[in-house]
Structure formats: structure tokens, C-alpha cells
Tab-separated table of C-alpha atoms in Angstrom:
chain	number	residue	atom	x	y	z
U	1121	MET	CA	13.108	4.520	-8.074
U	1122	SER	CA	10.554	7.618	-8.542
U	1123	GLN	CA	8.159	5.784	-10.236
U	1124	LYS	CA	4.528	6.229	-9.023
U	1125	ILE	CA	2.608	3.074	-7.347
U	1126	ALA	CA	-0.808	3.146	-8.532
U	1127	ILE	CA	-3.927	1.890	-6.355
U	1128	THR	CA	-6.027	-0.098	-8.754
U	1129	GLY	CA	-8.031	-1.826	-6.277
U	1130	MET	CA	-9.423	-2.308	-2.707
U	1131	GLY	CA	-11.906	-4.162	-0.875
U	1132	ILE	CA	-13.202	-3.930	2.972
U	1133	ILE	CA	-15.313	-6.016	5.529
U	1134	SER	CA	-16.024	-3.669	9.113
U	1135	SER	CA	-18.518	-3.653	11.810
U	1136	ILE	CA	-20.004	-0.138	9.440
U	1137	GLY	CA	-19.812	-2.505	6.436
U	1138	ASN	CA	-18.910	-5.881	4.510
U	1139	ASN	CA	-17.868	-3.938	1.145
U	1140	VAL	CA	-16.561	-0.667	-0.010
U	1141	GLU	CA	-19.569	0.706	-0.844
U	1142	GLU	CA	-21.203	-0.154	2.541
U	1143	ASN	CA	-18.414	1.432	4.594
U	1144	PHE	CA	-18.878	4.311	2.443
U	1145	ILE	CA	-22.269	4.620	3.128
U	1146	SER	CA	-22.142	4.094	6.446
U	1147	LEU	CA	-19.653	6.964	6.904
U	1148	GLN	CA	-21.515	9.479	4.940
U	1149	SER	CA	-24.710	8.817	7.053
U	1150	GLY	CA	-22.522	9.287	10.052
U	1151	LYS	CA	-23.856	5.623	11.157
U	1152	HIS	CA	-20.958	3.955	13.700
U	1153	GLY	CA	-20.339	-0.098	14.371
U	1154	ILE	CA	-19.778	-0.122	17.803
U	1155	SER	CA	-22.320	-2.305	19.820
U	1156	ASP	CA	-22.310	-4.912	22.388
U	1157	ILE	CA	-20.619	-8.201	21.893
U	1158	GLU	CA	-22.523	-10.845	20.909
U	1159	MET	CA	-20.209	-13.187	18.396
U	1160	PHE	CA	-18.124	-14.769	20.835
U	1161	GLU	CA	-18.468	-15.691	24.305
U	1162	THR	CA	-16.570	-13.365	27.125
U	1163	ARG	CA	-17.883	-12.491	30.527
U	1164	HIS	CA	-17.303	-8.597	29.291
U	1165	ALA	CA	-20.499	-9.130	27.471
U	1166	GLY	CA	-22.951	-5.936	28.057
U	1167	ALA	CA	-20.171	-4.077	30.104
U	1168	ILE	CA	-17.494	-3.431	26.761
U	1169	LYS	CA	-18.351	-2.302	23.562
U	1170	THR	CA	-16.443	-2.992	20.161
U	1171	GLY	CA	-16.610	-2.637	16.593
U	1172	GLU	CA	-18.171	-6.224	16.271
U	1173	ILE	CA	-18.741	-7.944	12.478
U	1174	LYS	CA	-22.402	-9.481	12.802
U	1175	LEU	CA	-21.047	-12.221	10.583
U	1176	SER	CA	-21.180	-15.937	12.439
U	1177	ASN	CA	-17.610	-17.917	10.876
U	1178	GLU	CA	-20.701	-20.126	9.634
U	1179	GLU	CA	-21.864	-17.465	7.350
U	1180	LEU	CA	-18.408	-16.319	6.585
U	1181	VAL	CA	-17.440	-19.648	5.338
U	1182	GLN	CA	-20.791	-19.752	3.063
U	1183	GLN	CA	-20.106	-16.204	1.605
U	1184	LEU	CA	-16.525	-17.531	0.735
U	1185	GLN	CA	-18.114	-20.785	-0.492
U	1186	LEU	CA	-15.424	-22.746	1.292
U	1187	ASP	CA	-16.140	-26.342	2.722
U	1188	GLU	CA	-18.010	-26.466	5.741
U	1189	ASP	CA	-16.190	-28.827	7.488
U	1190	ASN	CA	-12.816	-26.471	7.657
U	1191	ASN	CA	-11.374	-24.804	10.456
U	1192	VAL	CA	-10.155	-21.664	9.116
U	1193	THR	CA	-9.558	-18.953	11.709
U	1194	ARG	CA	-11.804	-15.775	11.340
U	1195	THR	CA	-9.100	-13.885	10.795
U	1196	SER	CA	-8.586	-15.781	8.178
U	1197	LEU	CA	-12.073	-15.661	6.854
U	1198	LEU	CA	-12.139	-11.620	7.071
U	1199	GLY	CA	-8.891	-11.480	5.392
U	1200	MET	CA	-10.283	-13.647	2.124
U	1201	ILE	CA	-13.368	-11.398	1.971
U	1202	ALA	CA	-11.424	-8.427	1.886
U	1203	ALA	CA	-8.616	-9.278	-0.748
U	1204	LYS	CA	-11.116	-10.915	-2.630
U	1205	GLU	CA	-13.201	-7.892	-3.139
U	1206	ALA	CA	-9.810	-5.942	-3.697
U	1207	VAL	CA	-8.662	-8.258	-6.390
U	1208	GLU	CA	-12.294	-8.109	-8.208
U	1209	SER	CA	-11.974	-4.585	-7.685
U	1210	ALA	CA	-8.711	-4.195	-9.699
U	1211	GLY	CA	-10.144	-6.072	-12.598
U	1212	ILE	CA	-7.467	-9.135	-12.179
U	1213	SER	CA	-8.641	-12.286	-13.971
U	1214	ASP	CA	-5.623	-14.130	-14.031
U	1215	ILE	CA	-3.710	-13.850	-10.475
U	1216	ASN	CA	-0.552	-15.403	-11.560
U	1217	GLY	CA	-0.874	-13.795	-15.065
U	1218	TYR	CA	2.452	-11.353	-13.446
U	1219	ARG	CA	4.462	-11.303	-10.609
U	1220	THR	CA	2.359	-10.413	-8.121
U	1221	GLY	CA	2.450	-11.147	-4.314
U	1222	LEU	CA	0.644	-10.735	-1.216
U	1223	ILE	CA	1.761	-8.759	1.568
U	1224	SER	CA	-0.734	-9.455	4.763
U	1225	SER	CA	-0.441	-8.333	8.521
U	1226	THR	CA	-2.235	-9.290	11.428
U	1227	SER	CA	-1.866	-8.880	15.467
U	1228	VAL	CA	-4.324	-11.448	16.424
U	1229	GLY	CA	-3.581	-14.471	14.049
U	1230	GLY	CA	-5.434	-17.237	14.799
U	1231	MET	CA	-6.222	-16.315	18.353
U	1232	ASP	CA	-9.956	-17.611	18.363
U	1233	ILE	CA	-8.877	-21.067	17.253
U	1234	THR	CA	-6.536	-21.475	19.832
U	1235	GLU	CA	-8.985	-20.080	22.690
U	1236	LYS	CA	-11.384	-22.715	21.463
U	1237	TYR	CA	-8.817	-25.535	21.526
U	1238	PHE	CA	-6.476	-24.440	24.394
U	1239	TYR	CA	-7.686	-26.689	26.973
U	1240	SER	CA	-8.089	-30.255	25.023
U	1241	TYR	CA	-4.785	-29.786	23.270
U	1242	GLU	CA	-3.280	-32.362	25.853
U	1243	ASP	CA	-6.281	-34.681	26.234
U	1244	PHE	CA	-7.093	-34.702	22.740
U	1245	PRO	CA	-3.866	-34.838	20.820
U	1246	GLU	CA	-6.505	-35.025	17.412
U	1247	LYS	CA	-6.716	-31.073	18.266
U	1248	GLN	CA	-3.062	-30.455	18.154
U	1249	LYS	CA	-3.382	-29.753	14.658
U	1250	TYR	CA	-4.850	-26.778	15.455
U	1251	ILE	CA	-2.015	-25.097	16.821
U	1252	ASP	CA	-0.759	-24.727	13.119
U	1253	ALA	CA	-3.300	-21.956	12.910
U	1254	HIS	CA	-2.042	-19.912	15.710
U	1255	ASP	CA	1.119	-18.398	13.708
U	1256	ALA	CA	0.455	-14.873	12.376
U	1257	GLY	CA	1.407	-16.352	8.975
U	1258	ASN	CA	-1.578	-19.141	8.632
U	1259	SER	CA	-3.698	-16.325	7.969
U	1260	SER	CA	-1.587	-15.015	4.774
U	1261	LEU	CA	-1.255	-18.438	3.413
U	1262	ALA	CA	-4.804	-19.161	3.740
U	1263	ILE	CA	-5.901	-15.629	1.585
U	1264	ALA	CA	-3.164	-16.292	-1.025
U	1265	GLY	CA	-4.453	-20.203	-1.019
U	1266	TYR	CA	-7.740	-18.751	-1.304
U	1267	LEU	CA	-6.965	-16.057	-3.893
U	1268	GLY	CA	-5.002	-19.208	-5.824
U	1269	LEU	CA	-2.014	-16.926	-5.819
U	1270	LYS	CA	1.662	-18.590	-6.235
U	1271	GLY	CA	3.681	-15.936	-6.190
U	1272	MET	CA	5.522	-14.058	-2.974
U	1273	VAL	CA	3.633	-14.083	0.184
U	1274	SER	CA	4.926	-12.339	3.574
U	1275	THR	CA	3.073	-11.661	6.790
U	1276	ILE	CA	3.622	-8.074	8.923
U	1277	SER	CA	3.346	-8.014	12.673
U	1278	THR	CA	4.015	-4.285	13.948
U	1279	ALA	CA	0.998	-4.371	16.370
U	1280	CYS	CA	-1.201	-1.038	14.968
U	1281	SER	CA	0.979	-0.058	12.034
U	1282	SER	CA	1.250	-3.572	10.444
U	1283	ALA	CA	-0.886	-2.676	7.648
U	1284	ALA	CA	0.575	0.434	7.217
U	1285	ASN	CA	4.028	-1.213	6.676
U	1286	ALA	CA	2.646	-4.164	4.566
U	1287	ILE	CA	1.240	-1.468	2.199
U	1288	MET	CA	4.669	0.438	2.406
U	1289	MET	CA	6.763	-3.005	2.230
U	1290	GLY	CA	4.707	-3.759	-1.372
U	1291	ALA	CA	5.600	-0.338	-2.599
U	1292	LYS	CA	9.293	-0.641	-2.254
U	1293	LEU	CA	9.259	-4.223	-3.856
U	1294	ILE	CA	6.951	-2.740	-6.926
U	1295	LYS	CA	9.984	0.324	-6.706
U	1296	ASN	CA	12.490	-2.140	-6.769
U	1297	GLY	CA	11.647	-4.279	-9.590
U	1298	VAL	CA	10.535	-7.325	-7.308
U	1299	LEU	CA	7.274	-8.031	-8.362
U	1300	ASP	CA	4.651	-5.879	-10.850
U	1301	ARG	CA	1.648	-5.839	-8.817
U	1302	VAL	CA	0.985	-6.690	-4.999
U	1303	ILE	CA	-2.009	-7.233	-2.943
U	1304	VAL	CA	-1.404	-5.621	0.596
U	1305	GLY	CA	-3.009	-5.189	3.714
U	1306	GLY	CA	-4.305	-6.309	7.283
U	1307	THR	CA	-6.965	-8.700	8.771
U	1308	ASP	CA	-7.792	-9.328	12.688
U	1309	SER	CA	-10.846	-10.257	14.312
U	1310	LEU	CA	-11.718	-9.971	17.940
U	1311	SER	CA	-10.892	-12.607	20.568
U	1312	LYS	CA	-10.975	-13.083	24.026
U	1313	PHE	CA	-7.276	-12.439	24.815
U	1314	THR	CA	-7.033	-9.161	22.699
U	1315	LEU	CA	-10.195	-7.856	24.721
U	1316	ASN	CA	-8.808	-9.490	28.040
U	1317	GLY	CA	-5.519	-7.867	27.512
U	1318	PHE	CA	-6.389	-4.380	26.574
U	1319	ASN	CA	-8.655	-4.144	29.617
U	1320	THR	CA	-5.843	-5.362	31.541
U	1321	LEU	CA	-3.805	-2.069	30.235
U	1322	MET	CA	-6.960	-0.324	31.485
U	1323	ILE	CA	-7.249	1.767	27.927
U	1324	LEU	CA	-10.654	0.544	26.982
U	1325	THR	CA	-13.389	2.846	27.103
U	1326	ASP	CA	-16.772	1.830	28.959
U	1327	SER	CA	-18.788	3.603	26.523
U	1328	TYR	CA	-17.993	4.976	22.606
U	1329	ASN	CA	-14.677	5.755	22.083
U	1330	THR	CA	-14.018	9.713	21.419
U	1331	PRO	CA	-11.300	10.925	19.548
U	1332	PHE	CA	-9.394	14.064	20.774
U	1333	ASP	CA	-11.783	14.850	23.166
U	1334	ASN	CA	-10.469	16.569	26.250
U	1335	ASN	CA	-13.092	14.052	28.359
U	1336	ARG	CA	-11.895	10.692	26.509
U	1337	LYS	CA	-11.511	7.143	28.502
U	1338	GLY	CA	-10.149	5.067	25.888
U	1339	LEU	CA	-10.844	3.045	22.677
U	1340	ASN	CA	-13.395	0.608	21.518
U	1341	LEU	CA	-11.781	-2.533	19.691
U	1342	GLY	CA	-12.931	-3.479	16.576
U	1343	GLU	CA	-12.444	-6.050	14.072
U	1344	ALA	CA	-12.046	-5.716	10.024
U	1345	ALA	CA	-10.021	-6.446	7.147
U	1346	ALA	CA	-9.140	-4.185	4.188
U	1347	PHE	CA	-7.001	-4.826	0.969
U	1348	LEU	CA	-5.345	-2.684	-1.602
U	1349	VAL	CA	-3.821	-3.831	-4.987
U	1350	LEU	CA	-0.687	-1.826	-5.758
U	1351	GLU	CA	0.541	-1.788	-9.395
U	1352	SER	CA	3.596	-0.338	-10.910
U	1353	GLU	CA	3.049	2.324	-13.405
U	1354	GLU	CA	4.065	0.165	-16.086
U	1355	MET	CA	1.396	-2.663	-15.726
U	1356	VAL	CA	-1.608	0.599	-15.081
U	1357	LYS	CA	-0.281	1.611	-18.909
U	1358	LYS	CA	0.085	-1.835	-20.037
U	1359	GLU	CA	-3.059	-3.168	-19.007
U	1360	ASN	CA	-4.898	0.085	-19.516
U	1361	LYS	CA	-6.254	0.202	-15.555
U	1362	LYS	CA	-8.297	2.518	-14.066
U	1363	VAL	CA	-6.094	3.805	-11.198
U	1364	LEU	CA	-8.696	4.758	-7.875
U	1365	ALA	CA	-5.726	6.953	-6.370
U	1366	TYR	CA	-1.453	6.890	-5.757
U	1367	LEU	CA	0.407	6.022	-2.779
U	1368	SER	CA	2.703	8.720	-3.069
U	1369	GLY	CA	4.686	8.519	0.551
U	1370	TYR	CA	5.294	6.298	3.231
U	1371	GLY	CA	7.403	6.611	6.439
U	1372	ASN	CA	8.139	4.321	9.280
U	1373	ALA	CA	10.281	5.282	12.405
U	1374	ASN	CA	10.024	4.181	16.150
U	1375	ASP	CA	10.394	6.595	19.217
U	1376	ALA	CA	12.097	3.730	21.541
U	1377	HIS	CA	9.957	5.048	24.368
U	1378	HIS	CA	8.093	2.415	25.877
U	1379	GLN	CA	6.153	-0.906	24.899
U	1380	THR	CA	2.813	0.429	25.235
U	1381	ALA	CA	3.212	3.830	25.385
U	1382	SER	CA	3.546	6.879	22.655
U	1383	SER	CA	6.546	9.764	23.467
U	1384	GLU	CA	5.299	12.867	25.191
U	1385	ASN	CA	6.820	14.942	22.220
U	1386	GLY	CA	5.640	12.389	19.589
U	1387	GLN	CA	9.274	11.659	18.330
U	1388	GLY	CA	8.197	8.427	16.380
U	1389	ALA	CA	5.213	9.856	14.738
U	1390	PHE	CA	6.849	12.882	14.326
U	1391	LEU	CA	9.599	11.335	12.080
U	1392	ALA	CA	7.280	8.976	10.385
U	1393	MET	CA	5.391	12.227	8.811
U	1394	GLN	CA	8.244	13.874	8.169
U	1395	GLN	CA	9.809	10.842	5.962
U	1396	ALA	CA	6.355	10.355	4.423
U	1397	LEU	CA	6.423	13.913	3.309
U	1398	LYS	CA	9.652	13.972	2.138
U	1399	ILE	CA	9.560	10.840	-0.108
U	1400	SER	CA	6.044	11.988	-1.348
U	1401	GLY	CA	7.673	15.415	-2.549
U	1402	VAL	CA	3.940	16.916	-1.179
U	1403	GLU	CA	4.585	20.180	0.221
U	1404	LYS	CA	3.172	20.059	4.148
U	1405	GLU	CA	0.849	23.204	3.085
U	1406	HIS	CA	-0.875	20.693	0.458
U	1407	ILE	CA	-1.649	18.212	2.726
U	1408	ASP	CA	-5.919	18.551	2.555
U	1409	TYR	CA	-6.588	16.049	5.216
U	1410	ILE	CA	-5.036	14.032	7.886
U	1411	ASN	CA	-6.907	10.723	8.767
U	1412	VAL	CA	-5.451	10.371	12.441
U	1413	HIS	CA	-4.456	7.523	14.257
U	1414	GLY	CA	-6.792	8.987	17.221
U	1415	THR	CA	-7.401	5.823	19.341
U	1416	ALA	CA	-8.891	7.999	21.887
U	1417	THR	CA	-6.717	7.204	24.758
U	1418	PRO	CA	-5.019	9.840	26.391
U	1419	ASN	CA	-1.333	9.172	25.792
U	1420	ASN	CA	-2.477	8.340	21.853
U	1421	ASP	CA	-4.367	11.434	21.239
U	1422	LEU	CA	-1.858	14.018	22.985
U	1423	SER	CA	1.475	12.280	21.645
U	1424	GLU	CA	-0.042	12.761	18.279
U	1425	GLY	CA	-1.563	16.243	18.560
U	1426	ILE	CA	1.716	17.350	19.463
U	1427	ALA	CA	3.381	15.648	16.550
U	1428	MET	CA	0.962	17.095	14.163
U	1429	ILE	CA	2.131	20.598	15.439
U	1430	ARG	CA	5.593	20.247	14.941
U	1431	ILE	CA	5.082	19.009	11.628
U	1432	PHE	CA	2.836	21.696	10.527
U	1433	GLY	CA	3.179	24.672	13.187
U	1434	GLU	CA	0.445	25.829	15.273
U	1435	ASN	CA	-2.553	26.572	14.107
U	1436	GLN	CA	-1.956	25.210	10.799
U	1437	VAL	CA	-2.331	21.470	11.086
U	1438	PRO	CA	-4.639	20.512	8.359
U	1439	GLU	CA	-8.367	19.325	8.968
U	1440	PHE	CA	-8.229	15.934	10.519
U	1441	SER	CA	-10.737	13.623	12.115
U	1442	SER	CA	-9.968	9.861	13.813
U	1443	THR	CA	-12.694	7.679	11.752
U	1444	LYS	CA	-12.239	4.746	14.818
U	1445	ALA	CA	-15.674	6.530	16.188
U	1446	PHE	CA	-16.944	4.256	13.838
U	1447	THR	CA	-15.314	1.048	13.583
U	1448	GLY	CA	-13.090	0.674	16.899
U	1449	HIS	CA	-9.319	0.266	17.035
U	1450	THR	CA	-9.254	-2.848	14.660
U	1451	LEU	CA	-5.709	-3.418	15.421
U	1452	ALA	CA	-3.613	-4.803	12.553
U	1453	ALA	CA	-6.472	-4.176	10.180
U	1454	ALA	CA	-6.444	-0.180	11.216
U	1455	ALA	CA	-3.865	1.245	8.577
U	1456	GLY	CA	-5.502	-0.837	5.522
U	1457	ILE	CA	-9.480	0.442	6.675
U	1458	GLU	CA	-8.157	3.814	7.089
U	1459	ALA	CA	-6.264	3.514	3.729
U	1460	VAL	CA	-9.695	2.783	2.025
U	1461	PHE	CA	-11.822	5.425	4.231
U	1462	SER	CA	-8.704	7.911	2.801
U	1463	ILE	CA	-9.080	7.159	-0.675
U	1464	LEU	CA	-12.808	7.423	-0.952
U	1465	ALA	CA	-12.610	10.494	1.015
U	1466	MET	CA	-10.387	12.034	-2.246
U	1467	GLN	CA	-12.636	10.342	-4.724
U	1468	ASN	CA	-15.847	11.819	-3.139
U	1469	SER	CA	-14.306	15.132	-2.076
U	1470	VAL	CA	-15.439	14.908	1.492
U	1471	ILE	CA	-14.023	14.583	4.704
U	1472	PHE	CA	-15.666	11.929	7.077
U	1473	PRO	CA	-16.645	13.197	10.677
U	1474	ASN	CA	-14.813	12.346	13.928
U	1475	LEU	CA	-17.703	11.303	15.791
U	1476	ASN	CA	-18.373	11.945	19.586
U	1477	PHE	CA	-16.252	14.831	19.981
U	1478	LYS	CA	-17.610	17.899	22.367
U	1479	THR	CA	-14.752	19.245	23.988
U	1480	LYS	CA	-11.346	20.257	22.548
U	1481	MET	CA	-8.142	18.622	24.323
U	1482	GLU	CA	-6.477	21.558	27.314
U	1483	GLU	CA	-3.147	21.150	25.908
U	1484	PHE	CA	-3.587	22.612	22.614
U	1485	ASP	CA	-5.990	24.320	20.164
U	1486	LEU	CA	-7.018	21.286	17.917
U	1487	THR	CA	-10.772	20.706	17.354
U	1488	PRO	CA	-11.333	17.559	14.670
U	1489	VAL	CA	-14.074	17.927	11.564
U	1490	THR	CA	-16.935	17.313	13.563
U	1491	GLU	CA	-19.901	16.926	10.886
U	1492	LEU	CA	-19.514	15.509	7.303
U	1493	LYS	CA	-17.558	17.778	5.332
U	1494	GLU	CA	-17.100	18.643	1.417
U	1495	LYS	CA	-13.766	19.648	0.095
U	1496	ASN	CA	-12.045	19.109	-2.830
U	1497	ILE	CA	-9.085	16.696	-1.532
U	1498	ASN	CA	-5.740	15.884	-3.550
U	1499	HIS	CA	-3.418	14.948	-0.730
U	1500	VAL	CA	-4.381	12.563	2.516
U	1501	LEU	CA	-1.602	11.731	4.963
U	1502	SER	CA	-3.110	8.820	7.171
U	1503	ASN	CA	-1.150	7.886	10.525
U	1504	SER	CA	-0.919	4.280	12.212
U	1505	PHE	CA	1.144	3.654	15.521
U	1506	GLY	CA	1.635	0.507	17.027
U	1507	PHE	CA	3.048	-0.858	20.237
U	1508	GLY	CA	6.547	-0.787	20.690
U	1509	GLY	CA	6.886	2.611	19.401
U	1510	ASN	CA	6.113	1.549	15.715
U	1511	CYS	CA	4.693	4.667	13.765
U	1512	SER	CA	3.912	4.434	10.526
U	1513	THR	CA	2.653	7.269	7.976
U	1514	LEU	CA	1.113	6.892	4.529
U	1515	ILE	CA	0.215	9.362	1.839
U	1516	PHE	CA	-2.486	8.989	-0.771
U	1517	SER	CA	-2.967	11.320	-3.822
U	1518	LYS	CA	-5.142	11.907	-6.720
U	1519	SER	CA	-2.284	11.998	-9.346
């Protein structure tokens, strides 16, 4: 049960890049992907900014070399691109050569297809076949089918902590001898449903999101997909695999406080970080960088900041930043893309900046890293907190 979980591959597509290399270049140069909405019709176009991937579904289909007559959801298409890159990055030529699974996650699912055909389901019964695409598991099966994977496929949907929980579940399956390697992560596309829903909650900003700033107004939604390949130590040795990093710790907790808000004392976040540190065996003093959840909503940043102070102590919180000012909040994909960013930070000995920060929050003395900073990083703690109080923490280590 104490064996390390190796990360041998990773793939990503987001508003700041269509692969790992492009995302890293944007993070290094401070190039964000928050812009006006262009890729789907909404009355909010021009008024609300998002982290949109500027590729149409048709362009994604061509890139994936799929049948042009298909009607695959955008969530599935993004997931296919990221999962394919992760598998290729891991040097896997025969995906069914070992016991291999896929644990994918999503919150939006096939909402884009549902929106497209919703008003024609009753009048045109032949359109009802598209209802199947609405289900969250549909995207996981589509990704597995595209990869040719015949092994275990499962789906997790715990809102914004989904991908973290997928990564955690994959690690547990390996540790318990169920699988040899697992493709884990998440994918979510933008949709009118999501945009209108978050707008109704009144937690969207009318400009660019400003994580951990005293004058933060709310989040920018984004779309993305990211996957990691997790493998057992035995597999790494057997195949002489290159290891990008290790998943050394993980934790999940629920503060059972509110449907959409975090507790005032950050209890869920505190318990998740505490558990992840315990499982990793890493002393809290050895955490070099925290990729915070940092949604730039008044409630989340305050709750997360309090939780970090509770864990690490006043004036002892490690250097931290939120990368959501680059990509927007990508919901179920967030923990996946931030896992990739955490690994890139370790590999390149750099902390990516918390963009748009100006004024320290009045409730505590915490200031994020605001400029690209060189630093030797051995351990990264990454937080992801979802609606319903579902809080998850991952710890990535060099060795």
C-alpha cells in the first residue's frame, strides 16, 4: 500500500494552449486566455469573458481525424485530444497490453448537444438519439473508444474537484492491485447552461478574475481537458519508463456546509490538505509551492486562505499562486490542468504568477507570487474544491 504512484505522461488543451508545450510557453510569458465569447451563441457575448478554446468542433474533429458526420460532444472532443497526448507522452503503444483503465471526470457532460437539440426532441423523434450524449459517462466512453481502450472505464462528477478525485481513484486502483496503469483527469466544455447558471449565482466577474485580491469580483468560466497517466512502480521498472513526477499524497473531505459556498473556517479544505500531507509523508515545511484553487470569488479565496493558515501557521504559508487567471475556472477539468501545471512547475523550477493581483486581502496577511519566479521545487500541493463542499488536495513530488 505504500508504493509510489508514478506519472509517466500528461496531455492538455486549454485556452492558453492546445498541448503541454503551448500551455507552458503561455504560463512562462504571462499570456492569459481570457477573452470575449466567440465559439457559441449567447446573449452574454461581449458582456462576459471566458477562457475559451478558439477551435470549433469541426476543427477538433479534423484534428482527431474523426468521421465528419459524427455528433460527438465538445466535452468528449477536448477529452480525446488531451488523453491522446497523455498516452503518447507516456510512450504507450499497446494500450491494452497491461491492465489499463480510464477514470475521467466532467460536470457539464454533453450539455452542448442537449442545448442544440433540446427544442426539437419532441417534434423530431429522430433527434432523440442525441439524448444519450447528455450523460456524464458518455464522454468517458467516447474517450476510451477513441483510444481503443478495452479495460475499466469510470466517471466522476463532484463539480470542481472532479479531476482531483479521478486522479485519487486511479492511484487507489493501482495501490490495491486492480490496475497497472490508469489514464486520469477531466474535461469540460463551455455551454449556455453553465454560463447562465454561474451568472445566476452572481459569482462571475464583469472583467478579468483577480484571485486572492481584496477587490476580487468573481470568476471567469473556462473550458479545458487534461489527463495524466499513472503507473505502478513495477510497471516503471519493467518498461524502463521515464517518470515525470510522483503522486505522493491525496485527500478528500466534505465540510457539509452549503450547496455552493465553502465554510467560513475552511474546514473541508483543511481536512483535505491534512489528509494529503499524512498520506504523502511529506512534512508541511517541505511543501515548496501551492497551486491554490483560487477562483477569485469572495467566499472561496477567504475560506482557502484561512484553511492554509490553519495547516501551515501564520506567516508560514508556502509560496502560492492561482493559475485560473490564465485559463478561467474549467470546472471538472480544473484539477487536471492544474496537475499538469504543478508538474511543469517542478520540472522547470519555476512558480507561475498569480495574474491581476494588486491589493492584499484585509482578512489575513497572504500575498501570492505575482511574477514568474525561479525556485527549486520538490513538492507541490494542489487544491481543488467543488460545490457541495467536496474538497480535494493532491501532492506531487519529484521523487
